Coordinates of C-alpha atoms in Angstrom, one line a residue:
M1 CA -59.2 86.6 15.7
N2 CA -57.1 89.8 16.2
K3 CA -54.6 89.2 19.0
G4 CA -55.2 92.8 20.1
L5 CA -58.8 91.9 20.9
E6 CA -59.8 91.1 24.5
I7 CA -63.1 89.5 25.6
I8 CA -64.4 90.7 29.0
T9 CA -67.4 89.1 30.8
L10 CA -69.2 91.1 33.4
T11 CA -71.1 89.6 36.3
K12 CA -73.3 91.7 38.6
S13 CA -70.3 91.9 41.1
Q14 CA -68.0 93.2 38.4
L15 CA -70.6 95.6 37.1
I16 CA -70.9 97.1 40.6
E17 CA -67.1 97.6 40.5
A18 CA -67.5 99.4 37.2
V19 CA -70.3 101.8 38.2
E20 CA -68.5 102.6 41.4
E21 CA -65.2 103.0 39.4
I22 CA -63.3 100.5 41.6
R23 CA -60.3 98.9 40.1
S24 CA -60.0 95.2 41.2
R25 CA -57.7 92.3 40.7
T26 CA -60.5 90.4 39.0
N27 CA -60.8 92.9 36.3
E28 CA -57.7 95.0 35.6
N29 CA -59.3 96.7 32.6
I30 CA -62.3 98.0 34.5
E31 CA -61.3 101.5 33.7
I32 CA -62.6 101.2 30.2
L33 CA -66.1 101.2 31.7
Y34 CA -65.7 104.5 33.4
W35 CA -67.8 106.2 30.8
K36 CA -64.9 108.6 30.1
N37 CA -63.1 109.2 26.9
Q38 CA -65.2 106.7 25.1
E39 CA -66.6 107.3 21.6
F40 CA -69.2 104.7 22.5
S41 CA -69.7 103.5 26.0
G42 CA -71.3 100.1 26.3
F43 CA -74.3 101.3 28.3
S44 CA -75.4 104.4 30.3
K45 CA -74.5 104.3 34.0
N46 CA -78.1 104.7 35.1
K47 CA -79.0 101.5 33.1
A48 CA -76.1 99.7 34.8
F49 CA -77.4 100.7 38.3
W50 CA -80.9 99.6 37.2
I51 CA -79.6 96.1 36.2
I52 CA -77.7 95.8 39.4
N53 CA -80.9 96.4 41.4
S54 CA -82.9 93.7 39.7
P55 CA -84.5 91.3 42.2
R56 CA -83.6 88.4 39.9
I57 CA -79.9 88.9 39.3
A58 CA -77.4 87.1 41.6
D59 CA -73.8 88.3 42.2
N60 CA -72.4 85.7 39.8
D61 CA -75.0 86.2 37.1
Y62 CA -73.6 87.5 33.8
C63 CA -75.0 90.6 32.3
F64 CA -72.5 91.9 29.7
F65 CA -70.0 90.4 27.2
L66 CA -67.6 93.0 25.7
A67 CA -65.0 92.9 23.0
I68 CA -62.2 95.5 23.5
E69 CA -59.5 96.7 21.2
N70 CA -57.2 99.5 22.2
S71 CA -59.3 100.3 25.2
K72 CA -62.4 100.8 22.9
I73 CA -65.5 98.7 23.0
V74 CA -65.9 97.2 19.5
A75 CA -68.7 94.6 20.3
L76 CA -71.2 94.1 23.0
I77 CA -73.9 91.6 24.1
S78 CA -76.2 92.3 27.0
V79 CA -78.3 89.7 28.8
I80 CA -80.9 90.3 31.6
P81 CA -81.6 87.4 34.0
D82 CA -85.3 86.6 34.5
L83 CA -87.6 83.8 35.7
I84 CA -89.9 81.7 33.5
K85 CA -92.6 79.3 34.4
S86 CA -91.6 75.8 33.4
E87 CA -92.9 72.3 34.1
S88 CA -90.6 72.0 37.0
G89 CA -91.4 75.4 38.5
L90 CA -89.5 78.7 38.1
E91 CA -86.4 78.5 36.0
K92 CA -83.7 81.1 35.4
V93 CA -83.3 82.4 31.9
Y94 CA -81.4 85.3 30.2
W95 CA -83.0 87.6 27.7
M96 CA -80.5 88.7 25.1
T97 CA -81.5 92.3 24.7
E98 CA -78.6 93.7 22.7
W99 CA -76.0 92.3 20.2
W100 CA -74.0 95.2 18.8
V101 CA -70.8 95.0 16.7
N102 CA -68.7 97.9 15.3
D103 CA -69.0 98.1 11.5
A104 CA -65.3 97.3 11.1
F105 CA -65.8 93.9 12.7
E106 CA -69.1 92.8 11.2
K107 CA -67.6 90.5 8.6
T108 CA -65.1 88.9 11.0
V109 CA -65.4 86.0 13.3
L110 CA -65.9 88.3 16.3
P111 CA -69.7 88.5 16.3
T112 CA -70.1 84.7 16.3
Y113 CA -67.3 84.2 18.8
L114 CA -68.8 86.7 21.3
F115 CA -72.3 85.2 20.7
S116 CA -70.8 81.7 21.5
E117 CA -69.2 83.1 24.7
A118 CA -72.6 84.5 25.9
L119 CA -74.2 81.1 25.3
K120 CA -71.4 79.3 27.2
F121 CA -71.5 81.5 30.2
T122 CA -75.3 81.4 30.5
K123 CA -75.4 77.7 30.0
N124 CA -77.5 78.1 26.8
R125 CA -80.4 79.5 28.8
I126 CA -81.0 82.3 26.3
L127 CA -84.3 83.8 25.1
I128 CA -84.5 86.4 22.3
K129 CA -87.7 88.4 22.0
S130 CA -87.0 89.8 18.6
Y131 CA -84.1 90.4 16.2
A132 CA -83.2 92.3 13.1
E133 CA -84.2 90.7 9.7
N134 CA -80.6 90.7 8.5
A135 CA -79.8 88.2 11.3
N136 CA -82.2 85.5 9.9
D137 CA -79.5 83.5 8.2
F138 CA -77.4 83.5 11.3
Y139 CA -80.1 82.3 13.6
N140 CA -81.2 79.6 11.1
K141 CA -77.8 78.0 11.6
Q142 CA -77.8 78.3 15.4
P143 CA -79.4 75.9 17.9
F144 CA -82.5 78.1 18.4
E145 CA -86.2 77.3 17.9
P146 CA -88.9 79.9 17.2
I147 CA -91.4 80.0 20.1
E148 CA -93.8 82.7 18.8
K149 CA -94.5 85.0 15.9
R150 CA -96.4 88.2 16.5
L151 CA -97.1 91.5 14.9
R152 CA -95.5 94.7 16.2
H153 CA -97.4 97.8 15.2
T154 CA -96.3 101.4 14.9
I155 CA -99.3 103.8 14.9
F156 CA -98.5 107.3 13.6
L157 CA -100.6 110.2 15.0
S158 CA -98.7 112.8 13.0
L159 CA -96.6 112.9 9.8
N160 CA -93.4 112.5 11.8
P161 CA -90.6 114.2 9.8
D162 CA -87.9 111.8 11.1
S163 CA -89.6 108.8 9.6
I164 CA -90.3 110.6 6.3
I165 CA -86.7 111.8 5.9
A166 CA -85.3 108.3 6.9
K167 CA -87.2 106.9 3.9
F168 CA -86.8 109.8 1.5
K169 CA -83.4 111.4 2.3
F170 CA -83.7 114.1 -0.3
L171 CA -86.5 115.7 1.8
K172 CA -84.1 116.6 4.5
R173 CA -83.6 120.1 3.0
F174 CA -87.4 120.6 3.5
R175 CA -87.5 119.7 7.2
F176 CA -88.9 123.2 8.1
F177 CA -92.0 122.6 6.0
L178 CA -92.2 119.0 7.2
N179 CA -92.2 120.3 10.8
I180 CA -95.1 122.6 10.0
A181 CA -97.0 119.7 8.4
N182 CA -96.2 117.5 11.4
T183 CA -97.7 120.1 13.8
L184 CA -100.8 120.6 11.7
S185 CA -101.4 116.8 11.4
L186 CA -100.8 116.2 15.1
N187 CA -103.3 118.9 16.0
I188 CA -105.9 117.7 13.6
I189 CA -105.7 114.0 14.7
A190 CA -105.7 115.2 18.4
L191 CA -108.8 117.3 17.9
S192 CA -110.6 114.4 16.1
N193 CA -109.7 111.9 18.9
K194 CA -110.5 114.3 21.7
N195 CA -114.0 114.7 20.4
K196 CA -114.4 110.9 20.4
I197 CA -113.4 110.4 24.0
R198 CA -114.7 113.7 25.6
S199 CA -117.8 112.1 27.1
K200 CA -116.2 108.8 27.9
V201 CA -113.4 109.7 30.3
G202 CA -115.2 112.4 32.4
D203 CA -116.1 110.0 35.3
L204 CA -112.6 108.5 35.5
N205 CA -109.8 109.3 38.0
Y206 CA -106.1 108.5 37.6
E207 CA -103.5 107.8 40.1
Y208 CA -99.9 108.2 38.9
L209 CA -97.6 105.8 40.6
T210 CA -93.9 105.6 41.4
K211 CA -94.3 102.1 42.9
L212 CA -97.1 99.7 43.0
D213 CA -99.3 99.9 46.1
A214 CA -101.0 96.8 47.6
A215 CA -104.3 97.5 45.9
T216 CA -102.7 97.9 42.4
W217 CA -100.7 94.8 42.8
Q218 CA -103.8 92.8 43.9
F219 CA -105.5 94.0 40.7
I220 CA -102.5 93.2 38.4
A221 CA -101.4 89.8 39.8
P222 CA -104.3 87.6 38.4
L223 CA -104.0 89.4 35.0
C224 CA -100.4 88.2 34.7
N225 CA -100.9 84.6 35.6
T226 CA -100.6 83.4 32.0
D227 CA -97.5 85.4 31.2
L228 CA -94.3 83.6 30.2
I229 CA -92.4 85.6 32.8
Y230 CA -93.2 85.1 36.4
K231 CA -94.5 88.5 37.8
S232 CA -94.1 89.7 41.4
R233 CA -94.7 93.1 42.9
D234 CA -91.0 93.8 43.4
Y235 CA -90.2 92.7 39.9
I236 CA -92.8 95.0 38.3
D237 CA -91.5 97.9 40.5
W238 CA -88.0 97.2 39.2
H239 CA -89.2 96.7 35.6
L240 CA -90.9 100.1 35.5
D241 CA -88.4 101.9 37.7
C242 CA -88.0 105.6 36.7
A243 CA -84.3 105.4 37.7
Q244 CA -83.4 103.4 34.6
Y245 CA -84.3 106.6 32.5
L246 CA -82.3 109.8 32.7
N247 CA -83.3 113.2 31.3
T248 CA -80.3 115.0 29.8
P249 CA -81.4 118.5 28.6
L250 CA -77.9 119.4 27.4
Q251 CA -77.1 116.0 25.9
N252 CA -74.2 117.4 23.8
K253 CA -72.4 118.1 27.2
T254 CA -72.5 114.5 28.5
T255 CA -69.3 112.6 28.7
F256 CA -70.5 109.5 27.0
N257 CA -72.5 108.2 24.0
A258 CA -73.9 104.8 25.0
I259 CA -74.9 101.9 22.8
I260 CA -77.6 100.9 25.3
R261 CA -79.3 104.2 26.1
G262 CA -81.5 105.0 29.0
Y263 CA -81.3 108.8 28.5
S264 CA -82.7 111.5 26.3
K265 CA -83.7 115.2 26.3
H266 CA -87.2 114.1 27.3
I267 CA -87.8 110.6 28.6
D268 CA -90.3 109.4 31.2
V269 CA -92.1 106.2 32.2
F270 CA -95.7 106.5 33.2
K271 CA -97.6 104.1 35.6
I272 CA -101.3 104.9 35.7
K273 CA -103.9 103.3 37.9
V274 CA -107.4 103.9 36.3
I275 CA -110.3 104.3 38.8
K276 CA -114.0 104.3 38.2
D277 CA -116.6 104.7 40.9
G278 CA -113.9 104.1 43.5
E279 CA -112.8 100.8 41.9
I280 CA -109.6 100.0 40.0
I281 CA -110.5 99.0 36.4
G282 CA -107.1 99.1 34.7
F283 CA -103.4 99.7 34.8
I284 CA -101.4 101.3 32.0
S285 CA -97.6 101.8 31.7
F286 CA -95.6 103.3 28.9
L287 CA -92.3 104.9 28.1
N288 CA -92.4 108.3 26.4
F289 CA -89.2 108.8 24.6
H290 CA -89.3 112.3 23.2
G291 CA -92.7 111.9 21.7
E292 CA -92.2 108.2 20.8
V293 CA -94.2 105.9 23.1
Y294 CA -93.5 102.3 23.9
L295 CA -96.4 100.5 25.6
K296 CA -95.3 98.3 28.4
Y297 CA -98.4 97.2 30.4
F298 CA -102.1 97.5 29.3
L299 CA -104.2 95.5 31.8
A300 CA -108.0 95.5 32.1
D301 CA -110.1 93.0 34.0
C302 CA -113.0 92.8 31.4
E303 CA -113.7 93.7 27.8
S304 CA -115.8 96.8 28.6
N305 CA -113.0 98.2 30.8
F306 CA -110.5 97.4 28.0
E307 CA -112.3 99.9 25.7
I308 CA -112.3 102.4 28.6
L309 CA -108.5 101.9 29.0
A310 CA -108.1 102.5 25.2
N311 CA -109.8 105.9 25.7
V312 CA -107.4 106.7 28.7
L313 CA -104.4 105.8 26.6
I314 CA -105.5 108.0 23.7
E315 CA -106.2 110.8 26.2
H316 CA -102.7 110.7 27.4
L317 CA -101.2 110.5 24.0
I318 CA -103.0 113.6 23.0
D319 CA -102.0 115.5 26.1
L320 CA -98.3 114.5 25.7
K321 CA -98.4 115.4 21.9
V322 CA -97.1 111.9 21.0
S323 CA -96.1 111.4 17.4
H324 CA -96.3 107.6 17.3
I325 CA -96.8 104.6 19.5
F326 CA -95.3 101.0 19.4
T327 CA -97.4 98.1 20.6
E328 CA -97.8 94.4 20.2
N329 CA -101.2 94.3 21.9
Q330 CA -103.4 93.1 19.0
E331 CA -106.7 93.8 20.7
L332 CA -105.6 97.4 21.4
V333 CA -104.6 97.9 17.8
H334 CA -108.0 96.6 16.7
S335 CA -109.7 99.0 19.0
I336 CA -107.7 102.0 17.8
K337 CA -108.2 101.0 14.1
N338 CA -112.0 100.9 14.5
R339 CA -112.5 103.8 16.9
F340 CA -109.8 106.5 16.5
S341 CA -108.1 108.7 13.9
Y342 CA -104.5 108.2 12.9
I343 CA -102.2 109.0 10.0
F344 CA -101.1 105.5 9.1
M345 CA -100.0 102.2 10.7
H346 CA -97.0 100.0 10.0
S347 CA -96.9 96.4 11.1
S348 CA -94.0 94.0 11.0
T349 CA -93.6 90.3 12.1
K350 CA -91.4 89.6 15.0
T351 CA -90.1 86.2 16.0
A352 CA -89.2 85.1 19.5
L353 CA -86.5 82.4 19.9
A354 CA -85.3 80.1 22.6
H355 CA -82.2 78.0 22.7
K356 CA -82.9 74.3 22.0
D357 CA -81.7 73.3 25.5
L358 CA -84.3 75.7 26.9
Y359 CA -87.1 75.1 24.4
T360 CA -88.3 71.8 25.8
D361 CA -88.6 73.4 29.3
L362 CA -91.0 76.2 28.2
Y363 CA -94.5 76.1 29.6
F364 CA -96.6 79.1 28.6
K365 CA -99.6 80.3 26.5
E366 CA -98.1 83.3 24.9
I367 CA -95.4 86.0 25.2
R368 CA -97.2 89.1 26.4
E369 CA -96.1 92.6 25.6
Q370 CA -94.7 93.0 29.1
D371 CA -92.5 89.9 28.8
G372 CA -88.9 90.7 28.0
H373 CA -89.7 94.4 27.3
F374 CA -86.5 96.1 28.5
I375 CA -86.2 99.2 26.2

């Protein structure tokens, strides 16, 4: 490995030093994390603050592994400490949420070495919710076991020019016309779906939350009992904390361009308590990333209320002019397929992995959408 490369491991304590811009003897190179003069910062500062505030991270827990060359970040792995239900009770694990390597180092030993360092410092207690297909060969040679395969769906509610241009690059010159087609298709789909839910949401009320109140937590708690990840009120408040997302209207004026981003021109997380006849019947949370929605929680206490919640979700997607939504909730996808209009749907298989040292400790029924969902 290049002698000019340096590997830096960051614990919670060291991450605090970084975001506060404190130089310390324990990390003389902390200045590289000042989010200044970096072509690519490792992570946005608001995301770092959010990680520090996790109720499940101890001062000596590791959260980032960085490779540095000439004061530039050339590789990065991020892990988020969490708690799973095991046969012996609650056990600490680490979700590996990002593994990024600069193109110039992809075919060197650096990616594997940094990965090995992350395993060593976390004592092999690594979970991976999904990974890119081009990493299949790598993981097949590693001490990991698949723990679940599931479908991830992208439901398009408009033509979405970005997706079309990504597939057919020559259409970039026709973006103006694609934008017109996108607006027309969005409005047509919205009108169709609005007519389908108009009479079905009139008797509902919504409460938009910043944090869970006692009544909402009492509703949510029994619906998360079978989750792989142990849920508590303070954990869900942290998981859905608006502070991890930052609106940057003039993004070209920001002083950093992060690999792990928690910012955009328009970015918001919604937490919606759904009420009917004075009773809570559901809870929905999703991230709206500039018209791109990632579903985080979709909880109903019975099948009839599940269909009502689907109406509520569609109502919000219409109002927010959402282009497409990502979800792994198979029942919800089935409901949308059968009841609502959309342009098209793309589905891909995702595999969750656990290190072999951790695999035998797992005790769960399924990985739910809300487990390990840290976008």
